[in-house]
PDB file of N, CA and C in Angstrom:
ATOM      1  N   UNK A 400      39.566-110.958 127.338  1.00 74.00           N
ATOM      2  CA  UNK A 400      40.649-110.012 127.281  1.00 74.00           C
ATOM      3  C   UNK A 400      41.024-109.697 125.831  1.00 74.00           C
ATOM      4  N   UNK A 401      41.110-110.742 124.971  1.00 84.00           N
ATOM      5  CA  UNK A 401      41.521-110.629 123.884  1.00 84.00           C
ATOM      6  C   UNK A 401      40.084-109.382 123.001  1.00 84.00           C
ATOM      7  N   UNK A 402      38.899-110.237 123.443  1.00 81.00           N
ATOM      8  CA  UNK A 402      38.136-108.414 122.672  1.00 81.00           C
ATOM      9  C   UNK A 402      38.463-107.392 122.867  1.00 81.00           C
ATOM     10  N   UNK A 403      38.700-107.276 124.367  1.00 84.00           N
ATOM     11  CA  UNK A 403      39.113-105.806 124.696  1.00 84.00           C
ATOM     12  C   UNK A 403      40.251-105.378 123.730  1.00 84.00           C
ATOM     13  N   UNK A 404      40.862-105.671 123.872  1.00 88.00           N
ATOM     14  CA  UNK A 404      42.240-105.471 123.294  1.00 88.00           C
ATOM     15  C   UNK A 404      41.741-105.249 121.458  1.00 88.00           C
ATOM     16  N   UNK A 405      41.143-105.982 121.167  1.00 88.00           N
ATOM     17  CA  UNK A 405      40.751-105.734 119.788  1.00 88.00           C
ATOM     18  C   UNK A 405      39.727-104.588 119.605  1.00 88.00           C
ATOM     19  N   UNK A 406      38.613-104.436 120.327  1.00 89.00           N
ATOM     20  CA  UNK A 406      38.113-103.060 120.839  1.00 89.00           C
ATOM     21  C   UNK A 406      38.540-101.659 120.769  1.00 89.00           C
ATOM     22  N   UNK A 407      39.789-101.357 121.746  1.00 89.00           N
ATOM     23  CA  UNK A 407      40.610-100.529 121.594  1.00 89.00           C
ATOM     24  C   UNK A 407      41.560-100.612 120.440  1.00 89.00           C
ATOM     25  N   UNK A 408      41.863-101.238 119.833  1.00 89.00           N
ATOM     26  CA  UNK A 408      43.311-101.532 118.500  1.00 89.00           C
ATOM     27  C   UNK A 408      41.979-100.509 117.401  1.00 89.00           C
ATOM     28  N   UNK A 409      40.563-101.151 117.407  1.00 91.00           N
ATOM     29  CA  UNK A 409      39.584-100.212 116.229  1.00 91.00           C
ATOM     30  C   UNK A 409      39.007 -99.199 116.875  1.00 91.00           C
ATOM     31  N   UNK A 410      38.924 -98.809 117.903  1.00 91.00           N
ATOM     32  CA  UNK A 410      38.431 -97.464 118.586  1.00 91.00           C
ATOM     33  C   UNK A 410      40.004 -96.179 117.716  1.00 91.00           C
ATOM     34  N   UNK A 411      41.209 -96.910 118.417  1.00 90.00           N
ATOM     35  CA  UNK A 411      42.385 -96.209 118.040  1.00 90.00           C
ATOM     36  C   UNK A 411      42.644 -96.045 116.527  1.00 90.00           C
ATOM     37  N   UNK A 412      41.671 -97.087 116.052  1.00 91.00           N
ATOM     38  CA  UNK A 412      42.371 -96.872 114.196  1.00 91.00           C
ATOM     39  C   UNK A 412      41.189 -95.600 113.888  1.00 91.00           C
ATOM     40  N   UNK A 413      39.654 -96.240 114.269  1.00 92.00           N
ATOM     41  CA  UNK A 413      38.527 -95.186 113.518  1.00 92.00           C
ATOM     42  C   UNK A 413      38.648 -93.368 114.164  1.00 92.00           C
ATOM     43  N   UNK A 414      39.705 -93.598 115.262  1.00 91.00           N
ATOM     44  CA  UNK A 414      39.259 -92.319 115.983  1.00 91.00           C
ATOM     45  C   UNK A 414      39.584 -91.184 114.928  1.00 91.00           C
ATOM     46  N   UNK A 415      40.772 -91.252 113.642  1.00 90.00           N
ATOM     47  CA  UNK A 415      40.659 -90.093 113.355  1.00 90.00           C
ATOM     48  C   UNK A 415      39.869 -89.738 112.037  1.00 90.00           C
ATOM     49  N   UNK A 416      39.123 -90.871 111.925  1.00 92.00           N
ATOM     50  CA  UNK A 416      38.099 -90.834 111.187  1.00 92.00           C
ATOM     51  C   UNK A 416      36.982 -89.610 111.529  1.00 92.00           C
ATOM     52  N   UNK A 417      36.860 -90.220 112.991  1.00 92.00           N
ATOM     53  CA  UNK A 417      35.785 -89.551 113.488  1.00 92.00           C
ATOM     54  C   UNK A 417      36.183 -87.804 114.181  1.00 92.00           C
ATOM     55  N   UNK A 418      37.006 -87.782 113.955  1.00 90.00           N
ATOM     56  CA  UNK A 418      37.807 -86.618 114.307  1.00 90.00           C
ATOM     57  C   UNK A 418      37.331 -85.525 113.056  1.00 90.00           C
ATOM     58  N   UNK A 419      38.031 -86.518 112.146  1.00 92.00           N
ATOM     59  CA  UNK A 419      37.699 -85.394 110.815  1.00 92.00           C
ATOM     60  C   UNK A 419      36.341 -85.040 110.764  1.00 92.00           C
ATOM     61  N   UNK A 420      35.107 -86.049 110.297  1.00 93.00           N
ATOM     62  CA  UNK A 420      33.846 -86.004 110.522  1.00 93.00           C
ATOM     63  C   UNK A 420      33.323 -85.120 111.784  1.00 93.00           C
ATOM     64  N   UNK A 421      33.857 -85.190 112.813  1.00 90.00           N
ATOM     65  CA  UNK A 421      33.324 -83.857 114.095  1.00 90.00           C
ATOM     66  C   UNK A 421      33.444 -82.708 113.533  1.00 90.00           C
ATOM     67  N   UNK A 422      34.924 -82.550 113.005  1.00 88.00           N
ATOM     68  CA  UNK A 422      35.711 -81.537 112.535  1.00 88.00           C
ATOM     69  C   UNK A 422      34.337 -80.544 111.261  1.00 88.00           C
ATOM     70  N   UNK A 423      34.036 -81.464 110.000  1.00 91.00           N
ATOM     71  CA  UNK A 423      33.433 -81.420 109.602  1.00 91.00           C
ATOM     72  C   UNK A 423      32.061 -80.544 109.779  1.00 91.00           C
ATOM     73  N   UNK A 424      31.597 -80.994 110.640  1.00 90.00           N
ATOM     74  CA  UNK A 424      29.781 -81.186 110.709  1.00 90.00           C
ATOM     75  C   UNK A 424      30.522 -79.719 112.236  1.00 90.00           C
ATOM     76  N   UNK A 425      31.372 -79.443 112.676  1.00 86.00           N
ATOM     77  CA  UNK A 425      31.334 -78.142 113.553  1.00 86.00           C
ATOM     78  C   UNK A 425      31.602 -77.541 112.613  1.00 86.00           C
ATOM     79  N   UNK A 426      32.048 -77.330 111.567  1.00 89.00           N
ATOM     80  CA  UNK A 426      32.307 -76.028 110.185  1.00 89.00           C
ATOM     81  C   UNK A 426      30.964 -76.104 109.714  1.00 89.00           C
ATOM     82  N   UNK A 427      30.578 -76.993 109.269  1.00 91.00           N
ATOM     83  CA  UNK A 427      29.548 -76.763 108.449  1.00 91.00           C
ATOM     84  C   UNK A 427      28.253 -76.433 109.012  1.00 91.00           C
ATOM     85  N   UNK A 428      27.865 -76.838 109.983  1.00 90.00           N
ATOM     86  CA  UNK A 428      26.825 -76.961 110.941  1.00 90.00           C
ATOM     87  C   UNK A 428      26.233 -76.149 112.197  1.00 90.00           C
ATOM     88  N   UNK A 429      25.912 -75.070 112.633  1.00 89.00           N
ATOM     89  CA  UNK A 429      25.414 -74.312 113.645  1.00 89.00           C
ATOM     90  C   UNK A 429      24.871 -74.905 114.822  1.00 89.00           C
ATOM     91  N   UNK A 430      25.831 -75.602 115.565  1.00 85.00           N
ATOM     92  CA  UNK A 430      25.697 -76.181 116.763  1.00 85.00           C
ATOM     93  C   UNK A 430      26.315 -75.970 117.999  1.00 85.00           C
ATOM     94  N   UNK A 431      25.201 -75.702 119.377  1.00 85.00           N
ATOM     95  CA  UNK A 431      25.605 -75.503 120.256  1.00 85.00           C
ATOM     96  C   UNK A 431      27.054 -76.558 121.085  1.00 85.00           C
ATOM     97  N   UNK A 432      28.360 -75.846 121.436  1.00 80.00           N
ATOM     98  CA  UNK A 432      29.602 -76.312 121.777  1.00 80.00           C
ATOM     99  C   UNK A 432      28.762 -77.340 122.682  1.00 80.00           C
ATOM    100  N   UNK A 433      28.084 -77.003 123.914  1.00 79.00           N
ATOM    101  CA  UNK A 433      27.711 -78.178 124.554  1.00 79.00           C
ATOM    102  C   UNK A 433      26.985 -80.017 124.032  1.00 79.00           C
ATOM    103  N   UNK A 434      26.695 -79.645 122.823  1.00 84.00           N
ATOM    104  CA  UNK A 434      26.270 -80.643 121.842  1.00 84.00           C
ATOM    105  C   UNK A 434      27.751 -81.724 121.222  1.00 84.00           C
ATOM    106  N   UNK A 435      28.497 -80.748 121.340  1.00 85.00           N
ATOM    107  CA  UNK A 435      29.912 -81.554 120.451  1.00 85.00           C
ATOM    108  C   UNK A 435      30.317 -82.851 120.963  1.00 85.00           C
ATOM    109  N   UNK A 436      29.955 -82.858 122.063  1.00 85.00           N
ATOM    110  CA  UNK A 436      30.532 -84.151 122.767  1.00 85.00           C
ATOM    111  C   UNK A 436      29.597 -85.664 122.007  1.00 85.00           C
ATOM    112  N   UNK A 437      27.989 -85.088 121.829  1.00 88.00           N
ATOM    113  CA  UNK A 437      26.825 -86.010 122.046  1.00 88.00           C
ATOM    114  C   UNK A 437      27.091 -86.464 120.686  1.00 88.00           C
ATOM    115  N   UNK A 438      27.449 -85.391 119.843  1.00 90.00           N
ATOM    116  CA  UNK A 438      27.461 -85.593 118.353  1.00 90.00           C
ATOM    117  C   UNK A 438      28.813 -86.478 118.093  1.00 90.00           C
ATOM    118  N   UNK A 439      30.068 -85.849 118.512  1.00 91.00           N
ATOM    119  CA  UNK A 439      31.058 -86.947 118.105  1.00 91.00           C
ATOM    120  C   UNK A 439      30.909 -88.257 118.882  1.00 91.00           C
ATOM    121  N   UNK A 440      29.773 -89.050 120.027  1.00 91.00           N
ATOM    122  CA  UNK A 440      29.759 -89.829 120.163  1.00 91.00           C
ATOM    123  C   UNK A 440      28.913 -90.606 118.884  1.00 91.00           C
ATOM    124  N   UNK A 441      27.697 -89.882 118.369  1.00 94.00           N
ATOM    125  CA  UNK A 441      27.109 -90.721 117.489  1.00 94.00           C
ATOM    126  C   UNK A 441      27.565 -90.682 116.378  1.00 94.00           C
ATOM    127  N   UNK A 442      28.513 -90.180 115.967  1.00 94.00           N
ATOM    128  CA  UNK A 442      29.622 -90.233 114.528  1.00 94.00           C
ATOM    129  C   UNK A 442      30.409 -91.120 114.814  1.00 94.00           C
ATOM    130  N   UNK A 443      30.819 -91.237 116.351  1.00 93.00           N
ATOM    131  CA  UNK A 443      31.605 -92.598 116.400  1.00 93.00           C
ATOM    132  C   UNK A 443      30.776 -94.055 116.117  1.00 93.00           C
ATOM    133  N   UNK A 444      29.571 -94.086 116.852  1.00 94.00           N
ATOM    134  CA  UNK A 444      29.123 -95.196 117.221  1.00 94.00           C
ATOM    135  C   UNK A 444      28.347 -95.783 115.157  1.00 94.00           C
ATOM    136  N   UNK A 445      28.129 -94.628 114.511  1.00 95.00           N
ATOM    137  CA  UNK A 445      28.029 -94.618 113.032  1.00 95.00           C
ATOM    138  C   UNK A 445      29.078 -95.224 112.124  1.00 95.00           C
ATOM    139  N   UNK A 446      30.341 -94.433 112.209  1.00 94.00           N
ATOM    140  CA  UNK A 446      31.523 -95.505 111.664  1.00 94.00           C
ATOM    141  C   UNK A 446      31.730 -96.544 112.319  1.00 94.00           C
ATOM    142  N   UNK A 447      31.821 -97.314 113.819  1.00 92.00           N
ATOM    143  CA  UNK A 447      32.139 -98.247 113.994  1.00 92.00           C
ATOM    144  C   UNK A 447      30.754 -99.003 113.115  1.00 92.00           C
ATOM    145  N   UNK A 448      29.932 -98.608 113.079  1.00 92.00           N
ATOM    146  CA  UNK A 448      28.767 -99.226 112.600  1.00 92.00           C
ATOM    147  C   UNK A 448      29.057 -99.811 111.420  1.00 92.00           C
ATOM    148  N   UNK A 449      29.417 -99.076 110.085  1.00 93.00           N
ATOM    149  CA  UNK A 449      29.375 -99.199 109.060  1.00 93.00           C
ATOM    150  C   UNK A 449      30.586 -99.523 108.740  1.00 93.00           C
ATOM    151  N   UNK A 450      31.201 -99.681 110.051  1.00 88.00           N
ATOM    152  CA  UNK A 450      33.023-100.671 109.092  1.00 88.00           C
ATOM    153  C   UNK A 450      32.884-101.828 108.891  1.00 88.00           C
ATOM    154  N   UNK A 451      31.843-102.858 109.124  1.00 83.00           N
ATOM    155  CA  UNK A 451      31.659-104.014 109.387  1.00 83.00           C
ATOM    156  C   UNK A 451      32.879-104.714 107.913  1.00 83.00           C
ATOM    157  N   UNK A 452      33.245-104.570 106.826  1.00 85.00           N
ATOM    158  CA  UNK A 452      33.659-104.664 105.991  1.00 85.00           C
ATOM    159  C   UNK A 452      35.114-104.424 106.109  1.00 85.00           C
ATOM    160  N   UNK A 453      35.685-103.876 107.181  1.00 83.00           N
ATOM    161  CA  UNK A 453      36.933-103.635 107.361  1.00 83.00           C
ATOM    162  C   UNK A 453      37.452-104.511 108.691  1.00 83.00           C
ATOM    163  N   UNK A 454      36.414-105.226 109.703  1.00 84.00           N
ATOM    164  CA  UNK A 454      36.935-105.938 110.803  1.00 84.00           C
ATOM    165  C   UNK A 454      35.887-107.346 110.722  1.00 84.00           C
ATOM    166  N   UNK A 455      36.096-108.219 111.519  1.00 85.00           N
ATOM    167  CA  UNK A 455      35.517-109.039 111.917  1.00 85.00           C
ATOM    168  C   UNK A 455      34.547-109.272 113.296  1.00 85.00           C
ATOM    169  N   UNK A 456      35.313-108.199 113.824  1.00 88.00           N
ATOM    170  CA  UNK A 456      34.234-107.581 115.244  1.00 88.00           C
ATOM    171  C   UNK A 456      33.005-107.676 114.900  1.00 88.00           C
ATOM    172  N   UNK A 457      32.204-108.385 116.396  1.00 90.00           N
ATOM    173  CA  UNK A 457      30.870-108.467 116.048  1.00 90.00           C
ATOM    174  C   UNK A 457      30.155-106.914 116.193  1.00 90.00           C
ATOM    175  N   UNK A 458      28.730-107.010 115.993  1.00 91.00           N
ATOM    176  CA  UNK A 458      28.121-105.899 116.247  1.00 91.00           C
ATOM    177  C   UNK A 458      28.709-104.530 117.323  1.00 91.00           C
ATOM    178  N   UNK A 459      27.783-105.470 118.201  1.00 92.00           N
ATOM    179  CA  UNK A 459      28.181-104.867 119.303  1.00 92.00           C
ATOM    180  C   UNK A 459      29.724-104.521 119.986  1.00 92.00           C
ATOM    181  N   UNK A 460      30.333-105.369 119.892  1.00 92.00           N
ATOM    182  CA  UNK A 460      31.506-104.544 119.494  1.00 92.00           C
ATOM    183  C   UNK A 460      32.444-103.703 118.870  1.00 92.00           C
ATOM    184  N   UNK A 461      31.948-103.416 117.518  1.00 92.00           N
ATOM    185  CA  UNK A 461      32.134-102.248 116.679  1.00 92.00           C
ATOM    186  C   UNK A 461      31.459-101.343 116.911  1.00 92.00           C
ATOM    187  N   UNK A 462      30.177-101.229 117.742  1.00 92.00           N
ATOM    188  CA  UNK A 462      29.776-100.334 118.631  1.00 92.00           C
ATOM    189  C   UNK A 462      30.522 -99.396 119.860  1.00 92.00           C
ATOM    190  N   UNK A 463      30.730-100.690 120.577  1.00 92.00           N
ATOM    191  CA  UNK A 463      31.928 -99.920 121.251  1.00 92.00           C
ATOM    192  C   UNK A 463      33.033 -99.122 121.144  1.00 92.00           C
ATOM    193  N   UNK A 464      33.504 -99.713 120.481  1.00 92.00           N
ATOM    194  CA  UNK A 464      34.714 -99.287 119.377  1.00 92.00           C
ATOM    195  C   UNK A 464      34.518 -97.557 119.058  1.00 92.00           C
ATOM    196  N   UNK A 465      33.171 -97.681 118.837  1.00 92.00           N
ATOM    197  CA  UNK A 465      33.070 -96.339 117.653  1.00 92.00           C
ATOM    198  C   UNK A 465      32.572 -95.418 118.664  1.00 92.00           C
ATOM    199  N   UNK A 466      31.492 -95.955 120.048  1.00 92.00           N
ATOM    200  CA  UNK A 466      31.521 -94.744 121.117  1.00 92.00           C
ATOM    201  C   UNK A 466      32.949 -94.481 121.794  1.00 92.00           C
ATOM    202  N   UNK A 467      33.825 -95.708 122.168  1.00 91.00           N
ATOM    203  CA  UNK A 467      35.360 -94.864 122.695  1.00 91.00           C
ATOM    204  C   UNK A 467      35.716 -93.377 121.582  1.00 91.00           C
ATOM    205  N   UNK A 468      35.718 -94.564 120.366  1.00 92.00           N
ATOM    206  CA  UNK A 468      36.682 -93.387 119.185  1.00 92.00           C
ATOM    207  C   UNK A 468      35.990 -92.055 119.369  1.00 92.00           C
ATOM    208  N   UNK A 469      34.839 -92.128 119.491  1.00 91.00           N
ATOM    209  CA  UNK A 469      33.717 -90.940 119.584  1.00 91.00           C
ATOM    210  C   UNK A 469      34.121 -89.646 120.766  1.00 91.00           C
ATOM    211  N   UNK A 470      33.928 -90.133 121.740  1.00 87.00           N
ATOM    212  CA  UNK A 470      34.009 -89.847 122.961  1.00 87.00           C
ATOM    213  C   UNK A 470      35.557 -89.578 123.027  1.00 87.00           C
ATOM    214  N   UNK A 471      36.357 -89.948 122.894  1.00 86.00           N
ATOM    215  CA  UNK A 471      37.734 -89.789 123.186  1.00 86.00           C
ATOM    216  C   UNK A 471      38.232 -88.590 121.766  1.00 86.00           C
ATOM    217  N   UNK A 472      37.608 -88.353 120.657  1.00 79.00           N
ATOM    218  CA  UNK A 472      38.111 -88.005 119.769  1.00 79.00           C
ATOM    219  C   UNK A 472      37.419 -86.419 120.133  1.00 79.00           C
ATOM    220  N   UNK A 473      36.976 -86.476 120.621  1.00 76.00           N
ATOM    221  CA  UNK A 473      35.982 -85.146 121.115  1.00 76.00           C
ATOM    222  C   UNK A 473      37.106 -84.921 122.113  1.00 76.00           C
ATOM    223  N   UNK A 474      37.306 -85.550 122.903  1.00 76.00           N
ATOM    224  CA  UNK A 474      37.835 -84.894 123.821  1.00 76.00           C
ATOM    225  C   UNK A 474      39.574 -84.548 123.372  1.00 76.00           C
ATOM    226  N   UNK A 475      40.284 -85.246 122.529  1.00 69.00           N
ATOM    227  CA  UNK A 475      41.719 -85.108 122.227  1.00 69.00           C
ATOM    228  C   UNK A 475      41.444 -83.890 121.491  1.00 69.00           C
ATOM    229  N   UNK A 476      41.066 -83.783 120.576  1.00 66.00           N
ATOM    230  CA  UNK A 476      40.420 -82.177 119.882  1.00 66.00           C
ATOM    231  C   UNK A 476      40.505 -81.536 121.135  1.00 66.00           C
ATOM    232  N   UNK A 477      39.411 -81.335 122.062  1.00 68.00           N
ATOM    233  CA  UNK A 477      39.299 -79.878 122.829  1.00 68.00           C
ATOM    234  C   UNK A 477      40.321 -79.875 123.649  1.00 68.00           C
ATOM    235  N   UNK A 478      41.267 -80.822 124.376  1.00 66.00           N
ATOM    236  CA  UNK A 478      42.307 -80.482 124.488  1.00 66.00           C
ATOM    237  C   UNK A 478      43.308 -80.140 124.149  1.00 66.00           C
ATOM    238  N   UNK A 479      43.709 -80.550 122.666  1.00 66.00           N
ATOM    239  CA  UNK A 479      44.723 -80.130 121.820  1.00 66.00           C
ATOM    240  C   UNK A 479      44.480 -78.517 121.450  1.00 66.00           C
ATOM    241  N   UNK A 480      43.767 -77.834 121.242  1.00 68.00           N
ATOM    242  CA  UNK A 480      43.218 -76.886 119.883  1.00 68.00           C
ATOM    243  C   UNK A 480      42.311 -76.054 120.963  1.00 68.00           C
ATOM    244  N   UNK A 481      41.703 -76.012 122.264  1.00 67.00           N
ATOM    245  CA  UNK A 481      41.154 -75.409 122.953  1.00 67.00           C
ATOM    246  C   UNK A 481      41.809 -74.827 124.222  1.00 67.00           C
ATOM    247  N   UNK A 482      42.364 -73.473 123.854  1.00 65.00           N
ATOM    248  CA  UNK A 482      43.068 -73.112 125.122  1.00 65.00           C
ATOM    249  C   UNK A 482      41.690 -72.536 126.443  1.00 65.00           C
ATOM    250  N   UNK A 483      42.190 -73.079 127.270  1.00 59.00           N
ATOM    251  CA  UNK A 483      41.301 -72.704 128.325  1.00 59.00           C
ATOM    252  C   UNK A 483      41.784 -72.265 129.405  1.00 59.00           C
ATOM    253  N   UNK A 484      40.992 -71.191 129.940  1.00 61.00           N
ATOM    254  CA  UNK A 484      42.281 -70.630 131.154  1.00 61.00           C
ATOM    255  C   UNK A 484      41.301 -70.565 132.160  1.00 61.00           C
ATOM    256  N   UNK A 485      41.746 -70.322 133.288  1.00 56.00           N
ATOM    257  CA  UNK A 485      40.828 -69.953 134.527  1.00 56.00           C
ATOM    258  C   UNK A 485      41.251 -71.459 135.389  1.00 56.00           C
ATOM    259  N   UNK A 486      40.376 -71.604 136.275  1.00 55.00           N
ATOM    260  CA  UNK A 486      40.172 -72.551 137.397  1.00 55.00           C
ATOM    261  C   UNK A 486      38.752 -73.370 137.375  1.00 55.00           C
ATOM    262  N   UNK A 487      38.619 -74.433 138.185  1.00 54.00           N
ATOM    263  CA  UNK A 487      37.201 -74.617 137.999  1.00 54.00           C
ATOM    264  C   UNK A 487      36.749 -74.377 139.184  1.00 54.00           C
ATOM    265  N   UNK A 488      37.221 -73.287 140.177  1.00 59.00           N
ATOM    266  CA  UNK A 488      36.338 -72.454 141.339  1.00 59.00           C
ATOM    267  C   UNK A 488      36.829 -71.390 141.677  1.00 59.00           C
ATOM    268  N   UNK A 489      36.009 -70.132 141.627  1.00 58.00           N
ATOM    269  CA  UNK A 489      36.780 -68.981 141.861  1.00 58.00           C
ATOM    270  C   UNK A 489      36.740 -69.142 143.424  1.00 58.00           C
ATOM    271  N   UNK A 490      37.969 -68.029 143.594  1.00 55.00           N
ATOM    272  CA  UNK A 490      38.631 -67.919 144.367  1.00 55.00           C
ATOM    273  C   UNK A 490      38.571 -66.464 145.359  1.00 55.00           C
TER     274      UNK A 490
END
């Protein structure tokens, strides 16, 4: 229980790391929207990678860490900043 909990505490710190970095690499970069998700997962799973110097988390758990932040940081973006209208079945 106690990893978990430490898991999420560095998923929640790196996420807006990885936010900016999505942010980033969609300005700079010519990539299909359906890609954004795949990409801010491996920008996550990259910084949790390379924080090793900022936690004590083992590997594989700074792995984790960095696909939540990934995955979740993709998605708080397109909900915040992506208005979307319609239904998901016409009618």
């Amino acid at each position: 229980m106690d990893n978990l909990n430490n898991v999420l505490t560095f998923a929640t710190i790196i996420a807006g790391f990885v936010i900016a970095l999505v942010q980033v690499v969609k300005v700079t970069v010519n990539v299909p929207k359906n890609l954004i998700p795949l990409i801010g997962l491996a920008i996550g799973l990259l910084v949790g990678l390379v924080a090793y110097p900022f936690t004590d988390l083992d590997t594989a758990l700074r792995l984790w860490a960095g696909g939540l932040a990934g995955l979740s940081a993709t998605g708080l973006f397109e909900l915040a900043f992506n208005k979307r209208e319609g239904s998901t079945k016409d009618v």
